[in-house]
Every structure is written in C-alpha cells, then in structure tokens.
Amino acid sequence: MIEINQRAELEKLFLSIDSCISEFSFSNTFIFQHGYKQSIDRMGDNIIIASTDNDNNTYALLTNNLTHFSLDEIETILKKYTFIYPVDEKWLTHLGDDPRFGTEALEEDFDYLYLSEKLTTMPGRKLSKRRNLAKQYHNLYTLERKPIQKETQIDALIVLDNWANNRLDGGREGYSDYDQAKVGILNQDALGLEGYIFYSNGEPSGFCLGSTISNKTFNLLFQKGDVRYKGIYQAMNMSFAETIVGTHQYINFQQDLGDPGLRQSKSAYYPDIVLKKYSIFLK
C-alpha cells in the first residue's frame, strides 16, 4: 500500500521523469492505488510501483525515465513482472532493435492533452459548438469561481453527489470514480492537489481538481459538473483554463478507458496531443 507520507519521495521522482503521462503523479497513484493493488517494490536503488491489471497480470510502473535503466536491468524487471507500463513513446529508441523486447500501445490508454490557452477561448469552427454551449450557459447563469479549500470542500462534495445522482447510466452503478474523487477532495492539502469550485447563480455546480505532472502540464484528475446546468462543462473548462494558462502549457484530461461516451466528449475538444502510452514485455 502507498501511504501519504511517501509523497515527498515519490513526487520528486515523478517530476524528474519530465513526462506528460498522467500516471506519473503521486496523487494519481495514491488515489487510484486500490483498483490496481499497488505497492512499493524497491529493486536496488530503484523504486517500482508494483501493480495489477484487470486480467490479474502484475506490471511495473517505473518512477524513473526508462533510459535510466540498462537493457539488462529492463530484462531483470520483466522477469519479475509481466510488463512495464506506461512507457513514453519517445523512450522506445532506448530499446534499439534488441530482440528480447516487444511493445504494445492501446488506444484506450492514450492521454488527451489540450493547449490551456486554446481552452480559454475555444477558437475556430471545430470548437464552435463547445463555445456556443458556454455562451448559452452565460446567458442563463452567473459563473463564480473559488479555490477548493477547507471552507469550500463541502460544496465540492455536494457537486460530486449531484453528478453521481444525475449520471445518465444510473448513478453510481458500474464504473465510477466517485469514491476516488471524494478521497481527492478530502485529502486535497495532503496530496498537493489544486482546484476550483464553480457556482451557477450562487449554487455549487462544478469542480476541477488535479496537480502538476511536468514543468508544462497540469494533470486534471477530476472534473465534475451538474448537468442540470446546461453548458456547465464548457463554461467550467474555459474558466479553469484561465487559471492554468500562465503556468502550464497543457492540460491533460487523461485517458478515455475505452468508454465511447468519454471518447466522444474528449474528442469534441480536438486534443492538441494524443499521447500514446506503451507497454514493454519480453518476447
């Protein structure tokens, strides 16, 4: 199990990787660890996060750039784990033509990255529908934005409950990150998360919560909106991007997990980068 008191050590390692991949984040790892049965494995001077996928295969999530390891060290890791994941595409050249290794990338794992500056205005014909929905929202409501702090956590929890109760697939049945989002809200300070709560005519109606994963990318862990307020997501995206544009070039909206609805909604904003994530395995 990964504990909050390991944040300083792991966060330093993840930031030194300098990748925009969403998994290279302490807060992401801590919040979602139970679904992947994650734990710390120390192999020599290296820290590996031992993980398990849906097929019960164990895999290694590295806390160092792949190029930090020799090819023989990578082989040693893969003799213990079924595969290494995620691996940034730019690191694959490190493997050369070594016949010991195979690679695979699944579309459902790819991260969606958007220029924060673009999201502040959503320019052009492709984004006109998103922009018009935000305009419709502002015609109906007054949007107010406040940082998520101890004083506003309760409002974020209200939004989370309203989001869950109004989901089109019947609320909290099936896959939902409701519990993980609640952990993030309640442990915001300890996990180093930053975010905002959004109010529509004074009523809590949306929130964004995440953390920095590289010197140019903000990892948006959770974005929840009350769909009873038409256009809330579009208005919230534009407003949140305004808070990011000065410090981060990109916002990572993470993967779609193969969910058609998520894929459609993320694609509708026309990502500037679709970040491929690879697995490495022994042939």
Coordinates of C-alpha atoms in Angstrom, one line a residue:
M1 CA 0.0 0.0 0.0
I2 CA 1.2 3.5 -0.8
E3 CA 1.0 6.0 2.1
I4 CA 0.6 9.8 2.1
N5 CA 3.9 10.1 4.0
Q6 CA 5.7 8.7 0.9
R7 CA 4.6 11.7 -1.2
A8 CA 7.8 13.7 -1.0
E9 CA 10.0 10.8 -2.1
L10 CA 7.7 9.7 -5.0
E11 CA 6.7 13.2 -6.1
K12 CA 10.3 14.1 -6.6
L13 CA 10.9 11.0 -8.7
F14 CA 7.8 11.5 -10.8
L15 CA 8.6 15.2 -11.5
S16 CA 12.2 14.3 -12.5
I17 CA 10.8 11.9 -15.2
D18 CA 9.6 15.0 -17.1
S19 CA 6.8 13.3 -19.0
C20 CA 3.2 14.4 -19.6
I21 CA 1.8 10.9 -18.9
S22 CA -1.0 11.1 -16.3
E23 CA 0.2 8.0 -14.3
F24 CA 3.5 9.7 -13.4
S25 CA 1.9 11.6 -10.5
F26 CA 1.9 10.8 -6.8
S27 CA -1.7 12.0 -6.3
N28 CA -2.9 9.9 -9.2
T29 CA -1.1 6.8 -7.9
F30 CA -2.3 7.3 -4.3
I31 CA -6.0 7.9 -5.2
F32 CA -6.3 5.0 -7.7
Q33 CA -4.0 2.5 -6.0
H34 CA -6.7 0.1 -4.7
G35 CA -8.1 -0.6 -8.1
Y36 CA -4.6 -1.7 -9.2
K37 CA -3.5 -3.3 -5.9
Q38 CA -0.4 -1.1 -6.0
S39 CA 2.5 -1.3 -3.6
I40 CA 6.1 -0.2 -3.4
D41 CA 8.8 -2.6 -4.6
R42 CA 12.4 -1.5 -4.0
M43 CA 14.8 -3.1 -6.5
G44 CA 18.3 -1.9 -5.6
D45 CA 18.3 1.9 -5.7
N46 CA 15.2 2.0 -7.8
I47 CA 11.6 2.3 -6.7
I48 CA 9.0 0.4 -8.7
I49 CA 5.2 0.6 -8.1
A50 CA 4.0 -3.0 -8.3
S51 CA 0.6 -3.0 -10.0
T52 CA -2.1 -5.4 -11.2
D53 CA -4.3 -5.1 -14.3
N54 CA -7.8 -6.3 -14.9
D55 CA -6.6 -9.7 -16.0
N56 CA -4.6 -10.1 -12.8
N57 CA -1.2 -9.6 -14.6
T58 CA 1.4 -7.9 -12.5
Y59 CA 3.2 -5.0 -14.1
A60 CA 5.8 -2.4 -13.1
L61 CA 5.1 1.3 -13.0
L62 CA 8.6 2.9 -13.1
T63 CA 9.4 6.0 -11.1
N64 CA 12.4 6.8 -13.3
N65 CA 12.7 7.5 -17.0
L66 CA 13.1 4.3 -18.9
T67 CA 16.5 5.5 -20.2
H68 CA 17.7 5.4 -16.6
F69 CA 17.8 1.6 -16.9
S70 CA 20.2 -0.6 -18.9
L71 CA 18.7 -3.1 -21.2
D72 CA 19.8 -5.9 -18.9
E73 CA 18.1 -4.1 -16.0
I74 CA 14.9 -3.8 -18.0
E75 CA 15.1 -7.6 -18.7
T76 CA 15.5 -8.2 -15.0
I77 CA 12.4 -6.2 -14.2
L78 CA 10.4 -8.1 -16.9
K79 CA 11.4 -11.4 -15.5
K80 CA 9.6 -10.4 -12.3
Y81 CA 6.7 -8.5 -13.9
T82 CA 4.6 -9.3 -17.0
F83 CA 5.1 -5.9 -18.5
I84 CA 6.3 -2.3 -17.8
Y85 CA 3.6 0.4 -18.2
P86 CA 3.3 3.2 -19.0
V87 CA 6.2 4.0 -21.3
D88 CA 6.5 7.3 -23.2
E89 CA 6.9 6.8 -26.9
K90 CA 10.0 9.0 -27.0
W91 CA 11.8 6.4 -24.8
L92 CA 11.4 3.4 -27.1
T93 CA 14.5 4.3 -29.1
H94 CA 16.4 3.3 -25.9
L95 CA 15.5 -0.4 -26.7
G96 CA 17.0 -0.2 -30.1
D97 CA 16.5 -3.4 -32.1
D98 CA 17.0 -5.6 -29.1
P99 CA 15.1 -8.9 -29.9
R100 CA 14.3 -9.5 -26.2
F101 CA 11.6 -6.8 -26.1
G102 CA 8.2 -6.3 -27.6
T103 CA 6.0 -3.2 -27.3
E104 CA 2.2 -2.5 -27.5
A105 CA 0.0 0.6 -27.3
L106 CA -3.8 0.5 -26.7
E107 CA -5.9 3.5 -27.9
E108 CA -8.0 3.3 -24.7
D109 CA -4.9 4.2 -22.7
F110 CA -3.9 7.3 -24.6
D111 CA -4.0 10.7 -22.8
Y112 CA -5.8 13.7 -24.3
L113 CA -3.8 16.9 -24.0
Y114 CA -5.1 20.4 -24.8
L115 CA -3.3 23.7 -25.0
S116 CA -4.5 25.7 -22.0
E117 CA -4.6 28.9 -24.0
K118 CA -6.8 27.4 -26.6
L119 CA -9.4 26.2 -24.0
T120 CA -9.7 29.8 -22.6
T121 CA -11.5 30.9 -25.8
M122 CA -12.2 27.7 -27.8
P123 CA -11.5 29.4 -31.2
G124 CA -12.4 28.3 -34.7
R125 CA -15.2 26.4 -36.4
K126 CA -14.3 23.0 -34.9
L127 CA -14.9 24.3 -31.4
S128 CA -17.9 26.4 -32.2
K129 CA -20.4 24.0 -30.7
R130 CA -18.4 23.9 -27.4
R131 CA -18.1 27.7 -27.5
N132 CA -21.8 28.2 -28.1
L133 CA -22.7 25.9 -25.2
A134 CA -20.6 28.1 -22.9
K135 CA -22.3 31.2 -24.3
Q136 CA -25.7 29.7 -23.6
Y137 CA -24.6 28.9 -20.1
H138 CA -23.5 32.5 -19.5
N139 CA -26.8 33.8 -20.9
L140 CA -28.6 31.8 -18.2
Y141 CA -26.3 31.9 -15.2
T142 CA -23.6 33.9 -13.5
L143 CA -20.5 31.9 -13.0
E144 CA -18.4 32.3 -9.9
R145 CA -15.0 30.5 -9.3
K146 CA -13.4 29.9 -5.9
P147 CA -10.4 27.8 -5.0
I148 CA -11.2 24.4 -3.3
Q149 CA -10.1 24.8 0.3
K150 CA -11.4 23.5 3.6
E151 CA -14.1 26.1 3.5
T152 CA -15.4 25.0 0.1
Q153 CA -14.8 21.3 0.3
I154 CA -18.4 20.7 1.3
D155 CA -19.6 22.4 -1.8
A156 CA -17.3 20.2 -3.9
L157 CA -18.8 17.2 -2.2
I158 CA -22.3 18.5 -3.0
V159 CA -21.4 18.7 -6.7
L160 CA -19.9 15.2 -6.6
D161 CA -23.2 13.8 -5.2
N162 CA -25.3 15.7 -7.7
W163 CA -23.0 14.5 -10.5
A164 CA -23.4 10.9 -9.4
N165 CA -27.2 11.1 -8.9
N166 CA -27.7 12.6 -12.3
R167 CA -25.5 10.4 -14.4
L168 CA -27.2 9.1 -17.5
D169 CA -26.1 5.5 -16.8
G170 CA -28.0 5.3 -13.5
G171 CA -25.7 7.0 -10.9
R172 CA -23.1 5.0 -9.1
E173 CA -23.7 1.7 -10.7
G174 CA -20.9 0.3 -12.9
Y175 CA -17.6 2.1 -13.3
S176 CA -17.4 5.4 -11.5
D177 CA -14.6 7.3 -9.9
Y178 CA -17.0 8.7 -7.2
D179 CA -15.0 7.2 -4.3
Q180 CA -11.7 8.3 -5.7
A181 CA -12.9 11.9 -6.3
K182 CA -14.1 12.0 -2.7
V183 CA -10.7 10.9 -1.5
G184 CA -9.1 13.6 -3.6
I185 CA -11.4 16.3 -2.2
L186 CA -11.0 15.3 1.5
N187 CA -7.2 14.9 1.2
Q188 CA -6.5 17.8 -1.1
D189 CA -3.8 19.5 1.0
A190 CA -2.0 16.3 1.9
L191 CA -1.9 15.2 -1.7
G192 CA -0.9 18.6 -3.0
L193 CA -4.0 18.9 -5.2
E194 CA -5.1 22.3 -6.7
G195 CA -8.6 23.1 -8.0
Y196 CA -11.6 25.2 -8.1
I197 CA -15.3 25.0 -7.3
F198 CA -17.7 26.7 -9.7
Y199 CA -21.1 28.3 -8.7
S200 CA -24.0 28.9 -11.0
N201 CA -26.1 31.8 -9.6
G202 CA -24.6 31.1 -6.3
E203 CA -25.2 27.3 -6.3
P204 CA -22.3 24.8 -6.4
S205 CA -22.4 23.2 -9.8
G206 CA -18.9 22.0 -10.8
F207 CA -15.3 21.5 -9.8
C208 CA -11.9 20.7 -11.3
L209 CA -9.1 19.1 -9.2
G210 CA -5.6 18.0 -10.2
S211 CA -1.9 18.5 -9.9
T212 CA 1.3 19.3 -11.8
I213 CA 2.9 16.4 -13.6
S214 CA 5.7 18.2 -15.5
N215 CA 7.0 21.7 -15.9
K216 CA 4.5 22.3 -18.6
T217 CA 1.5 20.1 -17.9
F218 CA -1.4 20.1 -15.4
N219 CA -3.0 16.7 -14.8
L220 CA -6.8 17.1 -14.4
L221 CA -7.7 14.2 -12.2
F222 CA -11.3 15.1 -11.7
Q223 CA -13.8 17.3 -13.4
K224 CA -17.4 17.0 -12.3
G225 CA -20.4 19.1 -13.3
D226 CA -24.1 19.2 -12.5
V227 CA -25.7 18.5 -16.0
R228 CA -28.9 20.3 -14.9
Y229 CA -26.9 23.5 -15.7
K230 CA -26.7 23.4 -19.5
G231 CA -23.2 24.2 -20.7
I232 CA -21.6 23.9 -17.3
Y233 CA -18.7 21.7 -18.6
Q234 CA -17.9 24.1 -21.4
A235 CA -18.1 27.2 -19.2
M236 CA -16.1 25.4 -16.5
N237 CA -13.4 24.3 -19.0
M238 CA -12.9 27.9 -20.2
S239 CA -12.8 29.4 -16.7
F240 CA -10.4 26.7 -15.3
A241 CA -8.1 27.1 -18.3
E242 CA -7.8 30.8 -17.4
T243 CA -6.2 29.8 -14.1
I244 CA -3.7 27.4 -15.8
V245 CA -2.6 29.3 -18.9
G246 CA 0.1 31.4 -17.1
T247 CA 1.9 28.4 -15.5
H248 CA 1.1 25.3 -17.7
Q249 CA 1.1 25.0 -21.5
Y250 CA -1.1 21.9 -21.5
I251 CA -3.9 20.4 -19.5
N252 CA -4.0 16.5 -19.5
F253 CA -7.6 15.3 -19.4
Q254 CA -6.3 11.7 -19.1
Q255 CA -7.5 8.6 -21.0
D256 CA -11.0 7.5 -22.1
L257 CA -10.6 3.9 -20.8
G258 CA -12.3 2.7 -24.0
D259 CA -15.6 4.2 -22.9
P260 CA -17.5 5.5 -26.0
G261 CA -19.1 8.4 -24.1
L262 CA -15.8 9.6 -22.7
R263 CA -14.0 9.2 -26.0
Q264 CA -16.7 11.3 -27.7
S265 CA -16.6 14.1 -25.1
K266 CA -12.8 14.3 -25.0
S267 CA -12.5 14.2 -28.8
A268 CA -15.1 17.0 -29.1
Y269 CA -12.5 19.4 -27.8
Y270 CA -10.0 18.3 -30.5
P271 CA -6.9 17.4 -28.5
D272 CA -3.6 19.1 -29.4
I273 CA -1.7 15.9 -28.4
V274 CA -3.0 12.4 -28.2
L275 CA -0.2 11.0 -26.0
K276 CA 0.5 7.3 -26.7
K277 CA 1.4 5.1 -23.8
Y278 CA 3.2 1.8 -24.4
S279 CA 3.8 -1.4 -22.6
I280 CA 7.1 -3.3 -22.8
F281 CA 7.2 -7.1 -22.4
L282 CA 9.6 -9.9 -23.0
K283 CA 9.1 -11.8 -26.3

